[in-house]
mmCIF file of C-alpha atoms in Angstrom:
data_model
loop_
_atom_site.group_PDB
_atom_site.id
_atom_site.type_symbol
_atom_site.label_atom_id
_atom_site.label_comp_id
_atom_site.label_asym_id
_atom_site.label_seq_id
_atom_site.Cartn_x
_atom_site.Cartn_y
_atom_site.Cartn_z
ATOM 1 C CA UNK A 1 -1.549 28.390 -10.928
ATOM 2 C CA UNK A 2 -3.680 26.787 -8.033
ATOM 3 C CA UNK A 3 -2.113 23.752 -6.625
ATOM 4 C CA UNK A 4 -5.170 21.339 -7.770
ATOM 5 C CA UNK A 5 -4.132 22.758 -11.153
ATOM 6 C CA UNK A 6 -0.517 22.421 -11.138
ATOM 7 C CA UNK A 7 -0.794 18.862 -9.980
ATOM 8 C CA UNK A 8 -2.665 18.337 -13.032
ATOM 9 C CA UNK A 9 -0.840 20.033 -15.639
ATOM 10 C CA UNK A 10 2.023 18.059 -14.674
ATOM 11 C CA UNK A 11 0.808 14.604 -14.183
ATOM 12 C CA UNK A 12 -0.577 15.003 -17.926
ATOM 13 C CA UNK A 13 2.402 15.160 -19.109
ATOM 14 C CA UNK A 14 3.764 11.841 -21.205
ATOM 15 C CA UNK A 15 6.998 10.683 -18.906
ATOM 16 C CA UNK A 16 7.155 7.048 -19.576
ATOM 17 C CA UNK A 17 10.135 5.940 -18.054
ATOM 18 C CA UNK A 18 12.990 5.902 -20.943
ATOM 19 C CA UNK A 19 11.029 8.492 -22.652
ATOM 20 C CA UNK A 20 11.161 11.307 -20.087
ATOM 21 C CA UNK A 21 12.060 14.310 -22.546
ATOM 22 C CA UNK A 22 8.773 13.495 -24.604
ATOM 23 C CA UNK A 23 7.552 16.654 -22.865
ATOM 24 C CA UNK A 24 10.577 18.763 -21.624
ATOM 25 C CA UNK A 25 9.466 21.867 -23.425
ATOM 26 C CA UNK A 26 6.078 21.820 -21.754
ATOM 27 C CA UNK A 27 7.421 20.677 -18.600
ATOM 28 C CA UNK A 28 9.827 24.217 -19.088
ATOM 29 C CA UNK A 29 6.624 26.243 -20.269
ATOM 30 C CA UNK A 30 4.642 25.294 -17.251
ATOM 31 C CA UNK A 31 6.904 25.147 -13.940
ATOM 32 C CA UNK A 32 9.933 27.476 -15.343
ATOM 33 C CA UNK A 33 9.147 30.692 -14.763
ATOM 34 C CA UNK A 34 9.422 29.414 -11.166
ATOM 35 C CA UNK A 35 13.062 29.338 -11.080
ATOM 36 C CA UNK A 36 16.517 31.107 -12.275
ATOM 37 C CA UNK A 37 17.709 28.256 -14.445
ATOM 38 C CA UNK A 38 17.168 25.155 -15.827
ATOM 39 C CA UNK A 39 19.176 22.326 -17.676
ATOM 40 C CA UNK A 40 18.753 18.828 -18.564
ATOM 41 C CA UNK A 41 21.797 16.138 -17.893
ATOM 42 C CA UNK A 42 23.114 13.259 -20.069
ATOM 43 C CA UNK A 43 21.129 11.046 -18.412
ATOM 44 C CA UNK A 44 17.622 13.394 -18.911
ATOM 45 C CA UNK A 45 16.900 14.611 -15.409
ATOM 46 C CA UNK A 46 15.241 18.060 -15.336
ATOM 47 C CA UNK A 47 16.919 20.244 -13.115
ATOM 48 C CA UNK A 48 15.729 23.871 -11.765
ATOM 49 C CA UNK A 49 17.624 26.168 -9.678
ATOM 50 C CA UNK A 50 16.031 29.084 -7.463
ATOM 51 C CA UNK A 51 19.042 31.000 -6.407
ATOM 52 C CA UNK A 52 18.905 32.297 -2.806
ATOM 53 C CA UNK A 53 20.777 35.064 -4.002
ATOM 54 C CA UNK A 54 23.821 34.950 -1.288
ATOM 55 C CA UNK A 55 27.507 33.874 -1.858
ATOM 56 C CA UNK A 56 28.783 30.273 -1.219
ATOM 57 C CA UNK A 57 25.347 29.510 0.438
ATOM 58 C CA UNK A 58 24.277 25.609 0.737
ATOM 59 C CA UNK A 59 22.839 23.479 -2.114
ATOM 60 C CA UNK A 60 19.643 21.973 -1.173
ATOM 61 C CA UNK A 61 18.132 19.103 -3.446
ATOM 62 C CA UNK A 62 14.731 18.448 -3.690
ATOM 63 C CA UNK A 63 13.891 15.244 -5.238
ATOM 64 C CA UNK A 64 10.715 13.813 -7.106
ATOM 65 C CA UNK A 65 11.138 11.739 -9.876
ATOM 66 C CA UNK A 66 9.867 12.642 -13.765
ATOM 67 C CA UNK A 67 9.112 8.978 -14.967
ATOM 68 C CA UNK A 68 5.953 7.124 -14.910
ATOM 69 C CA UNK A 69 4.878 3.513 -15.628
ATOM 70 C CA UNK A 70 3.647 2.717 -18.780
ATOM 71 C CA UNK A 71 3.893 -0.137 -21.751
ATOM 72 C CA UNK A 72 6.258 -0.037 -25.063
ATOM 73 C CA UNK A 73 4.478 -1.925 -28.122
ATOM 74 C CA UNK A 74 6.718 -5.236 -28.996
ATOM 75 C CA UNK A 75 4.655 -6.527 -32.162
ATOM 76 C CA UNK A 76 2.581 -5.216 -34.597
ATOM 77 C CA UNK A 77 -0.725 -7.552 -35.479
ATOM 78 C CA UNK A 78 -2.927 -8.016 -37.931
ATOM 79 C CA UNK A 79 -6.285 -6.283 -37.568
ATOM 80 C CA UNK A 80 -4.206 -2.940 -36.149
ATOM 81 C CA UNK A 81 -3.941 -4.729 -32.883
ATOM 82 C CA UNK A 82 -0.892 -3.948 -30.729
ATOM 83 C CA UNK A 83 1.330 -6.277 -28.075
ATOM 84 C CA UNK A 84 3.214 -4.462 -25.553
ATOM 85 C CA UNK A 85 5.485 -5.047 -22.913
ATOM 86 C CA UNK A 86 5.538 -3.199 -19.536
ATOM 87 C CA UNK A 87 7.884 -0.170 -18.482
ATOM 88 C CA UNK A 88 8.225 -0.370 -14.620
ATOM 89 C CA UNK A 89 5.669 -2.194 -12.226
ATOM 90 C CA UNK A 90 2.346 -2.462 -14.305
ATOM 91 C CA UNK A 91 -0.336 -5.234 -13.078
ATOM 92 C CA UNK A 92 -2.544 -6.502 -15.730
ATOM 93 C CA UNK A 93 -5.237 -6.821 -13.780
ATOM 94 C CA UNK A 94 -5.839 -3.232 -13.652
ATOM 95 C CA UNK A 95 -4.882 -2.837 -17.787
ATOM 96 C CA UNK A 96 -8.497 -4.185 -19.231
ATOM 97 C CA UNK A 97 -10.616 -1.405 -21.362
ATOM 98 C CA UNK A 98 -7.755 0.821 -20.067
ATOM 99 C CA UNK A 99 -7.698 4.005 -22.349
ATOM 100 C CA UNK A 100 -4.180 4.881 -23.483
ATOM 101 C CA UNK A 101 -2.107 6.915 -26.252
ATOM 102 C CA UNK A 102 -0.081 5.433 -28.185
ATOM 103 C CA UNK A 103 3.074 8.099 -29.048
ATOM 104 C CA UNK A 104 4.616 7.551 -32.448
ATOM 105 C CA UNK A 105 5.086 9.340 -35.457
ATOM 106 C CA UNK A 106 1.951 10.928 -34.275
ATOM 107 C CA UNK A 107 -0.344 10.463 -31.042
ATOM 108 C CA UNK A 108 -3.234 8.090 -31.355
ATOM 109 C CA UNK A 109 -5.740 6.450 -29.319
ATOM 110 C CA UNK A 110 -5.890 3.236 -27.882
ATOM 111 C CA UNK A 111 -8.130 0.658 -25.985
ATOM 112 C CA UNK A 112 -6.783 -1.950 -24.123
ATOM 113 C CA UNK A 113 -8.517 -5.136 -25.176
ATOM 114 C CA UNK A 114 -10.709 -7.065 -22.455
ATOM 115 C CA UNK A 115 -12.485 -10.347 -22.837
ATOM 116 C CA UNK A 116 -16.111 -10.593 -21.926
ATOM 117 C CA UNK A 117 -16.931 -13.153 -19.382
ATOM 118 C CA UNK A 118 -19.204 -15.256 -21.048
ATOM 119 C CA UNK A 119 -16.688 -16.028 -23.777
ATOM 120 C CA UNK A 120 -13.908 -17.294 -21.233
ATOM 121 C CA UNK A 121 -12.806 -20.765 -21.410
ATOM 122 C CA UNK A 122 -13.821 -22.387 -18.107
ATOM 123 C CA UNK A 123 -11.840 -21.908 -14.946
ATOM 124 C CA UNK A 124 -9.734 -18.711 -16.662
ATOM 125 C CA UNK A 125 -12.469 -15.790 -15.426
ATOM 126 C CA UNK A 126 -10.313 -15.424 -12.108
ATOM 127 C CA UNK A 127 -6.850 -15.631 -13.883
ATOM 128 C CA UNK A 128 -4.849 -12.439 -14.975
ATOM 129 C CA UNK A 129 -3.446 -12.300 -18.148
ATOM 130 C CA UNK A 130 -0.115 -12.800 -18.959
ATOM 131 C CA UNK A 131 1.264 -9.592 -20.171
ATOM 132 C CA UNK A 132 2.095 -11.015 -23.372
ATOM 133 C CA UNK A 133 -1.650 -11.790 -24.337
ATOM 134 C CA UNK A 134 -2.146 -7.981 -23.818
ATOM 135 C CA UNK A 135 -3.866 -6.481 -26.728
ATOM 136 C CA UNK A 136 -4.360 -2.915 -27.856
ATOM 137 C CA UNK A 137 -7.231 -1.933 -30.184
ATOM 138 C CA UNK A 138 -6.501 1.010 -32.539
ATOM 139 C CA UNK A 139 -9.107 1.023 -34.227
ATOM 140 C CA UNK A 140 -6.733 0.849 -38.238
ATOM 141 C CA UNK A 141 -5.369 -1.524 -40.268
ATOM 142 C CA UNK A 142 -1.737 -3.815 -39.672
ATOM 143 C CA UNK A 143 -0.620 -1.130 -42.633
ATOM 144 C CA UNK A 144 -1.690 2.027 -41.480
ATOM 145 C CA UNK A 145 -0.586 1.332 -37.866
ATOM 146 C CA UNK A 146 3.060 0.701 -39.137
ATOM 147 C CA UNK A 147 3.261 4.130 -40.542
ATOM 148 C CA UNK A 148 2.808 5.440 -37.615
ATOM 149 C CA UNK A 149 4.598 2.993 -34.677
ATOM 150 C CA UNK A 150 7.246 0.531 -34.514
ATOM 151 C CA UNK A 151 8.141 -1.528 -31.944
ATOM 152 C CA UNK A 152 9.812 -0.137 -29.078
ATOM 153 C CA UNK A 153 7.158 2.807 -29.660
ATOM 154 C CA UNK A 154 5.852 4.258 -26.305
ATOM 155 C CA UNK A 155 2.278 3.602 -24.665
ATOM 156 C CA UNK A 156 0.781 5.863 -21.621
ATOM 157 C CA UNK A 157 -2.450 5.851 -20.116
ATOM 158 C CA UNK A 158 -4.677 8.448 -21.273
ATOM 159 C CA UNK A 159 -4.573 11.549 -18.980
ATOM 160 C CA UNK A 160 -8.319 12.137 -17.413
ATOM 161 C CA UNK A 161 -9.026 13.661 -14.013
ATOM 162 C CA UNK A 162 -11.690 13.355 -11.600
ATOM 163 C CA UNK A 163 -12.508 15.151 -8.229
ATOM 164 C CA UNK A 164 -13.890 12.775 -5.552
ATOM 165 C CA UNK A 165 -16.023 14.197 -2.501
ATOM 166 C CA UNK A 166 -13.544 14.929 0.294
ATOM 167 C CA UNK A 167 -10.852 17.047 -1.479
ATOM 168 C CA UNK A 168 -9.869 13.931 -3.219
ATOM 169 C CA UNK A 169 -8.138 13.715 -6.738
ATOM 170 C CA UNK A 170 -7.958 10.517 -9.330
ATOM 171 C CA UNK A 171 -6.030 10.246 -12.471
ATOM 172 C CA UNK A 172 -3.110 8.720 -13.748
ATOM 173 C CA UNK A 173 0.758 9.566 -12.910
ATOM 174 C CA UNK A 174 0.095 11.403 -9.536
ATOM 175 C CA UNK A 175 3.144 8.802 -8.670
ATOM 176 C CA UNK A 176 5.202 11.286 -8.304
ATOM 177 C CA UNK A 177 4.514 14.111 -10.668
ATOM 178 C CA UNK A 178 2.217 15.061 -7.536
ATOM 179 C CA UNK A 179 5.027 15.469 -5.259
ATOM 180 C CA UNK A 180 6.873 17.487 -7.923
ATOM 181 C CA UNK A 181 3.604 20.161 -7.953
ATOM 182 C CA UNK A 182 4.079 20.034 -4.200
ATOM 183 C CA UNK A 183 7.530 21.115 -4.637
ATOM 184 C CA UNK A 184 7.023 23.555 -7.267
ATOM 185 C CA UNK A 185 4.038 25.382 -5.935
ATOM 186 C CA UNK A 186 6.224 26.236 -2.314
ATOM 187 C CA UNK A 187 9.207 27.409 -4.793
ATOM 188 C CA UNK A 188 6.709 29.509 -6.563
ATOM 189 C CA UNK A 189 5.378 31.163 -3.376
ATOM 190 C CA UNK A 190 8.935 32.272 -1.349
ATOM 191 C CA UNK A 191 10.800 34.877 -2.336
ATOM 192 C CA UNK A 192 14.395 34.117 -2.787
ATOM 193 C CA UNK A 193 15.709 36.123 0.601
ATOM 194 C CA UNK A 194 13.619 33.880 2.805
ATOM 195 C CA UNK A 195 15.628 30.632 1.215
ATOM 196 C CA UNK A 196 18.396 29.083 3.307
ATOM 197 C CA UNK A 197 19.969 28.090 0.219
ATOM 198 C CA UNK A 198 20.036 27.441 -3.600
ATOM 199 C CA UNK A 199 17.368 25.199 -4.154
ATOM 200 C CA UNK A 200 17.812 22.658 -6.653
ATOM 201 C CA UNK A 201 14.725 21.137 -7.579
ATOM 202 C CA UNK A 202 15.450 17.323 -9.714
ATOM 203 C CA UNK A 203 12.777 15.997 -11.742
ATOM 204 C CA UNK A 204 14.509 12.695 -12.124
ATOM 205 C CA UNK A 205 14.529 9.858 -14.663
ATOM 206 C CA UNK A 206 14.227 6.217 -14.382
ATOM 207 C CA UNK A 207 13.291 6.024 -10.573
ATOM 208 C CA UNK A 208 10.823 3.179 -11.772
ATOM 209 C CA UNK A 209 13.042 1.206 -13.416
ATOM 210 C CA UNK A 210 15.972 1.236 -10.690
ATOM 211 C CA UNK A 211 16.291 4.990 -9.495
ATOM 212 C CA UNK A 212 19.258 5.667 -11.829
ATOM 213 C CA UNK A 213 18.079 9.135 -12.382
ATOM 214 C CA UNK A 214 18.767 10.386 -8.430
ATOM 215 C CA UNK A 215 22.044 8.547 -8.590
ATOM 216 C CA UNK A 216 23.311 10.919 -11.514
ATOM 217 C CA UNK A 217 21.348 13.928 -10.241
ATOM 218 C CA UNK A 218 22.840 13.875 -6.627
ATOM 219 C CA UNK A 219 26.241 13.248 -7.949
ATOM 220 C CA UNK A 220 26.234 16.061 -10.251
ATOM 221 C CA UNK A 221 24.887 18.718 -7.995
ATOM 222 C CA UNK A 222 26.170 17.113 -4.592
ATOM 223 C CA UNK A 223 24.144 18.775 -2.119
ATOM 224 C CA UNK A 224 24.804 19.610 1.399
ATOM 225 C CA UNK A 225 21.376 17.869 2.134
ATOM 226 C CA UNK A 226 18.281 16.446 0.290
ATOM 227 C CA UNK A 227 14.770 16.073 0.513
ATOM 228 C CA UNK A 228 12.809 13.473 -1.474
ATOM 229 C CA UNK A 229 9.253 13.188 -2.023
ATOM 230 C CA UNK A 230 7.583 10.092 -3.506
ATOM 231 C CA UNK A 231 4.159 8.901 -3.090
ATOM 232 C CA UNK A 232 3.299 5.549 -0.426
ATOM 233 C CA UNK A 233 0.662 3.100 -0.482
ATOM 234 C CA UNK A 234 -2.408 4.349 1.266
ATOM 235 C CA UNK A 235 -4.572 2.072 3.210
ATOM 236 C CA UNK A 236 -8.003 0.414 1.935
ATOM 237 C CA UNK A 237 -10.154 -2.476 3.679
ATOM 238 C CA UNK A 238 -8.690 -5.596 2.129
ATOM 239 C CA UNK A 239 -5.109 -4.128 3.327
ATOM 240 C CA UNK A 240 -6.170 -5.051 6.861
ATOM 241 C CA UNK A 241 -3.352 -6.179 9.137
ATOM 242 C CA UNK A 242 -0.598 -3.836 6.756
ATOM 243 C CA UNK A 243 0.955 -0.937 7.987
ATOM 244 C CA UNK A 244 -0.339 1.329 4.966
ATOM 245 C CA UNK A 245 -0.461 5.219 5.510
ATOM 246 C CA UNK A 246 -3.657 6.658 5.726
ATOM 247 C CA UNK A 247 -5.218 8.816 2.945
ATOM 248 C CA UNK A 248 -6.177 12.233 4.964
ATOM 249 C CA UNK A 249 -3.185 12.008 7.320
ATOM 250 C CA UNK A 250 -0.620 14.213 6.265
ATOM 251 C CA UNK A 251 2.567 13.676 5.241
ATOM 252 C CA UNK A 252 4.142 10.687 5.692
ATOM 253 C CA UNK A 253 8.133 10.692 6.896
ATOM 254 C CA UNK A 254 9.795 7.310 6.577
ATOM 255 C CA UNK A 255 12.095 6.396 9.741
ATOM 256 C CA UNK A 256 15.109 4.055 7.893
ATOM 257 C CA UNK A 257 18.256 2.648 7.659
ATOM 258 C CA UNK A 258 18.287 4.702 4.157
ATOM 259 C CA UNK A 259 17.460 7.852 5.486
ATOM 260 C CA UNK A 260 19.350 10.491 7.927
ATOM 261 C CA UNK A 261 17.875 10.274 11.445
ATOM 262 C CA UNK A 262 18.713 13.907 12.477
ATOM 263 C CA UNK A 263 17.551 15.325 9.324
ATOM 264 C CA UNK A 264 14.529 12.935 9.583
ATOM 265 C CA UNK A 265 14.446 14.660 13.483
ATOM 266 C CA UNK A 266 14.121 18.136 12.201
ATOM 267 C CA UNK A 267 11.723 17.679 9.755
ATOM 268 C CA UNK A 268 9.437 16.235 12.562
ATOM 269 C CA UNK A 269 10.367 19.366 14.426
ATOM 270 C CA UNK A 270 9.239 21.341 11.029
ATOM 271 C CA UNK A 271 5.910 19.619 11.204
ATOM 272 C CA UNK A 272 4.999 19.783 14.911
ATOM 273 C CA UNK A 273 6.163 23.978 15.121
ATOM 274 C CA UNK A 274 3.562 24.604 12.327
ATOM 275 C CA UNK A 275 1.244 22.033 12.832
ATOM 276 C CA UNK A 276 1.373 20.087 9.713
ATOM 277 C CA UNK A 277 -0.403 16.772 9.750
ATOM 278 C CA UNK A 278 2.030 14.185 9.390
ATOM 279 C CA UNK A 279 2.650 10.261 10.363
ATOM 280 C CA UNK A 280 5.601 8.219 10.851
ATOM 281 C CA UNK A 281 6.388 4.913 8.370
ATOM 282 C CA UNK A 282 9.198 2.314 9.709
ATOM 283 C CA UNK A 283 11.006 0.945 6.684
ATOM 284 C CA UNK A 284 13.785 -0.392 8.040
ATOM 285 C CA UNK A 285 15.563 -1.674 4.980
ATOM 286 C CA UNK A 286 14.509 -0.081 1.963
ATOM 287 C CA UNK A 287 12.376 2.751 1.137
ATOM 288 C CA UNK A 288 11.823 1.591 -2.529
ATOM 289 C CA UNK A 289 12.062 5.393 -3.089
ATOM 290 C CA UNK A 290 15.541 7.737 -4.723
ATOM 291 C CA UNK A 291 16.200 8.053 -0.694
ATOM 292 C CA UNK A 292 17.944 4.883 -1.316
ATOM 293 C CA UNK A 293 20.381 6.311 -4.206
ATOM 294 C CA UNK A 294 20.947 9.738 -2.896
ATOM 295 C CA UNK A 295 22.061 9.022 0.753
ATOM 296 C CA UNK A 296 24.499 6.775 -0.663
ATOM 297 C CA UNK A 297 25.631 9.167 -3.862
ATOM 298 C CA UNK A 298 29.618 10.532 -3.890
ATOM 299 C CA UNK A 299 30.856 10.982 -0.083
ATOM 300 C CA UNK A 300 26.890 10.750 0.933
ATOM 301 C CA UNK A 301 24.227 12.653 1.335
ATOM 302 C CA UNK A 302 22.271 13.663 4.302
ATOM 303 C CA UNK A 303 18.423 12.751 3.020
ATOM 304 C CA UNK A 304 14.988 12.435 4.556
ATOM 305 C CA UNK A 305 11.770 11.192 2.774
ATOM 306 C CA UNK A 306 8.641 12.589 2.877
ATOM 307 C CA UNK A 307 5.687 11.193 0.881
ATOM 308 C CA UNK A 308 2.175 11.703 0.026
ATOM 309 C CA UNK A 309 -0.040 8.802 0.423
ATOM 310 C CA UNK A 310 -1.762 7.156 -2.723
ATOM 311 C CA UNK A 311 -4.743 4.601 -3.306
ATOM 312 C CA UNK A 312 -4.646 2.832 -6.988
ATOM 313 C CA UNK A 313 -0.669 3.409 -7.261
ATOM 314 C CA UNK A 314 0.290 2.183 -10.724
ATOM 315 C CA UNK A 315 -3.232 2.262 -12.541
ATOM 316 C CA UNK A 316 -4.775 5.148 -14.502
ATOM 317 C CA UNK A 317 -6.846 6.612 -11.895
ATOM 318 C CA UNK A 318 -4.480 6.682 -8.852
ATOM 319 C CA UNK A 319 -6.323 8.757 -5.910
ATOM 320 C CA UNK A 320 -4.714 11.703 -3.259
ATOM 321 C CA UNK A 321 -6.332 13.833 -0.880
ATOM 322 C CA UNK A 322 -5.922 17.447 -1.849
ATOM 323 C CA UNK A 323 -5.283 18.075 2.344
ATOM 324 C CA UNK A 324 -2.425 15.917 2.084
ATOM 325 C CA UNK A 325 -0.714 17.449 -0.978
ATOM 326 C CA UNK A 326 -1.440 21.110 0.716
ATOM 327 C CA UNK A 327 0.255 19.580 3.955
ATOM 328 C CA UNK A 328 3.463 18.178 1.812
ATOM 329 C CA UNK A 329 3.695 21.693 -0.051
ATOM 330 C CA UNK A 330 3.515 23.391 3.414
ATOM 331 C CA UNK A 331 6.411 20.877 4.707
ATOM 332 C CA UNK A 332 8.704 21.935 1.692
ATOM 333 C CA UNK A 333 8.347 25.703 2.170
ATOM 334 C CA UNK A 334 9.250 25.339 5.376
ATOM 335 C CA UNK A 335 12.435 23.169 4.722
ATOM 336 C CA UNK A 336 13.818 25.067 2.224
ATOM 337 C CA UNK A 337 13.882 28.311 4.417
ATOM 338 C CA UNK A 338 14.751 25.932 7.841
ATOM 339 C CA UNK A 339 17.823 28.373 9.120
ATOM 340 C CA UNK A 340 18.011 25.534 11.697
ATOM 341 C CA UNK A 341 18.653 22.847 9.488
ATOM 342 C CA UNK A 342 21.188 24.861 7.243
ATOM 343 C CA UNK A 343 23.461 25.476 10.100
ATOM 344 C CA UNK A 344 23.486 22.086 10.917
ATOM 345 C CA UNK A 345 24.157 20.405 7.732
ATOM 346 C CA UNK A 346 26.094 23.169 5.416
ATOM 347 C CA UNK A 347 29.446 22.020 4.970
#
């Protein structure tokens, strides 16, 4: 599978945060044929080992989390109308004649109610709704619709792709089911003897919600060293004056507190000997990525972030460049099979 494809396949996937093994056994079918093993822990991370194939050789973690935003339904209304609460960072500016699937008993479609202009009450046209005068149209009755959901019941945005001119990509849950497809499709092209270690590939959980997923997942396979790859804000004109990554640019490698500097060092080194397009992002404090979970998991672990940068983030038609996934798939091949990097950080 192309990576344009496998980007897709897995960013269809339903992943709402909470709700992460909704789709395990596809998740299996698609990316794991890719690896030696597989296993899911208490806390629902996917994890998939590629075996190097050598004796006590290092552990290396690569880290992308599963989850993706989405809404829960929190009442049941007349009409077949739903109300819904948000799971993770959802704006509802962005949620009006929004498509989504409702996942109960059985999958159904949904429309996200919007209010034409000319019936707003004066001075509200400009005003967001509050999240609890969200409404979802199903299209049944109050009766029917409690067959089939409850409250509590998840809601994603319906998974539709586009392709923009320029290599560019739009649909929902690139954030950061992208950066897993990155990760996946270098796996699936190295054979295990050009590895520098056993390669253990997290899917996490909850990353949206707090990052508890990377917590568990480092802990449990405590690596020598990790990379993690999450998506950043790109930049578009009314951003001016923010220091947004550029769409087109490569990879971007956060310089932070959070992060390991020599590893961080290296993976520049990685870029510039191959000539992958990358930029630098200064977050001093807080990468509001898993970085900030698995450098600080058991005795701590050394971690650099790379990410891909995103327009749209948390809407249903987020958009990437193509060139920058290739770019972050590149940088991850050449990690993993980094002889330099294993000698310096294998315990």
């Amino acid at each position: 599978m192309e990576l344009k494809e496998l980007i897709i396949s897995l960013s269809s996937l339903m992943s709402v945060t909470g709700c992460e093994n909704y789709s395990a056994d596809k998740l299996r079918n698609i990316i794991g044929d890719v690896f030696d093993q597989s296993y899911t822990d208490k806390i629902g991370n996917h994890i998939f080992v590629k075996k190097c194939g050598r004796e006590n050789a290092p552990k290396i973690m690569i880290d992308c989390h599963f989850d993706e935003i989405g809404l829960i339904v929190s009442d049941i209304c007349e009409g077949g109308f739903l109300k819904v609460a948000n799971v993770g960072g959802v704006d509802t500016k962005i949620l009006q004649s929004a498509e989504v699937i409702i996942y109960g008993d059985r999958e159904i479609y949904g429309v996200i109610c919007s209010t034409p202009p000319h019936l707003m009450s004066p001075g509200t046209a400009d005003k967001a709704k509050e999240m609890g005068d969200i409404l979802i149209d199903t299209g049944i009755s109050k009766e029917e619709l409690e067959k089939i959901c409850t409250v509590g019941t998840p809601i994603g945005f319906k998974p539709k792709y586009s392709e923009l001119l320029g290599g560019r990509l739009a649909g929902k849950a690139f954030d950061d089911k992208a950066c897993g497809a990155c990760a996946v499709y270098a796996l699936s092209q190295i054979q295990k003897e050009e590895l520098c270690g056993d390669v253990y590939f997290a899917f996490t959980t909850r990353e949206e919600v707090g990052g508890f997923g990377a917590a568990t997942s480092a802990y449990g396979i405590d690596p020598d060293y990790a990379l993690v790859m999450d998506v950043t804000n790109s930049w578009v004109p009314d951003t001016e004056g923010k220091k947004w990554s550029i769409i087109g640019s490569g990879v971007a490698i956060s310089v932070s507190a959070v992060t390991n500097r020599k590893l961080t060092k290296m993976t520049r080194n990685i870029c510039d000997a191959n000539n992958i397009k990358y930029t630098l992002r200064a977050e001093p404090n807080n990468t509001g990525t898993d970085a900030n979970k698995t450098g600080i998991t058991h005795f701590g672990i050394p971690t650099v972030l790379a990410s891909l940068p995103l327009r749209n983030m948390h809407t249903s038609n987020e958009i990437l460049s193509l060139e920058d996934a290739t770019a972050l798939s590149e940088l991850t091949r050449r990690f993993v099979t980094s002889k330099e990097i294993a000698e310096v950080f294998a315990r």
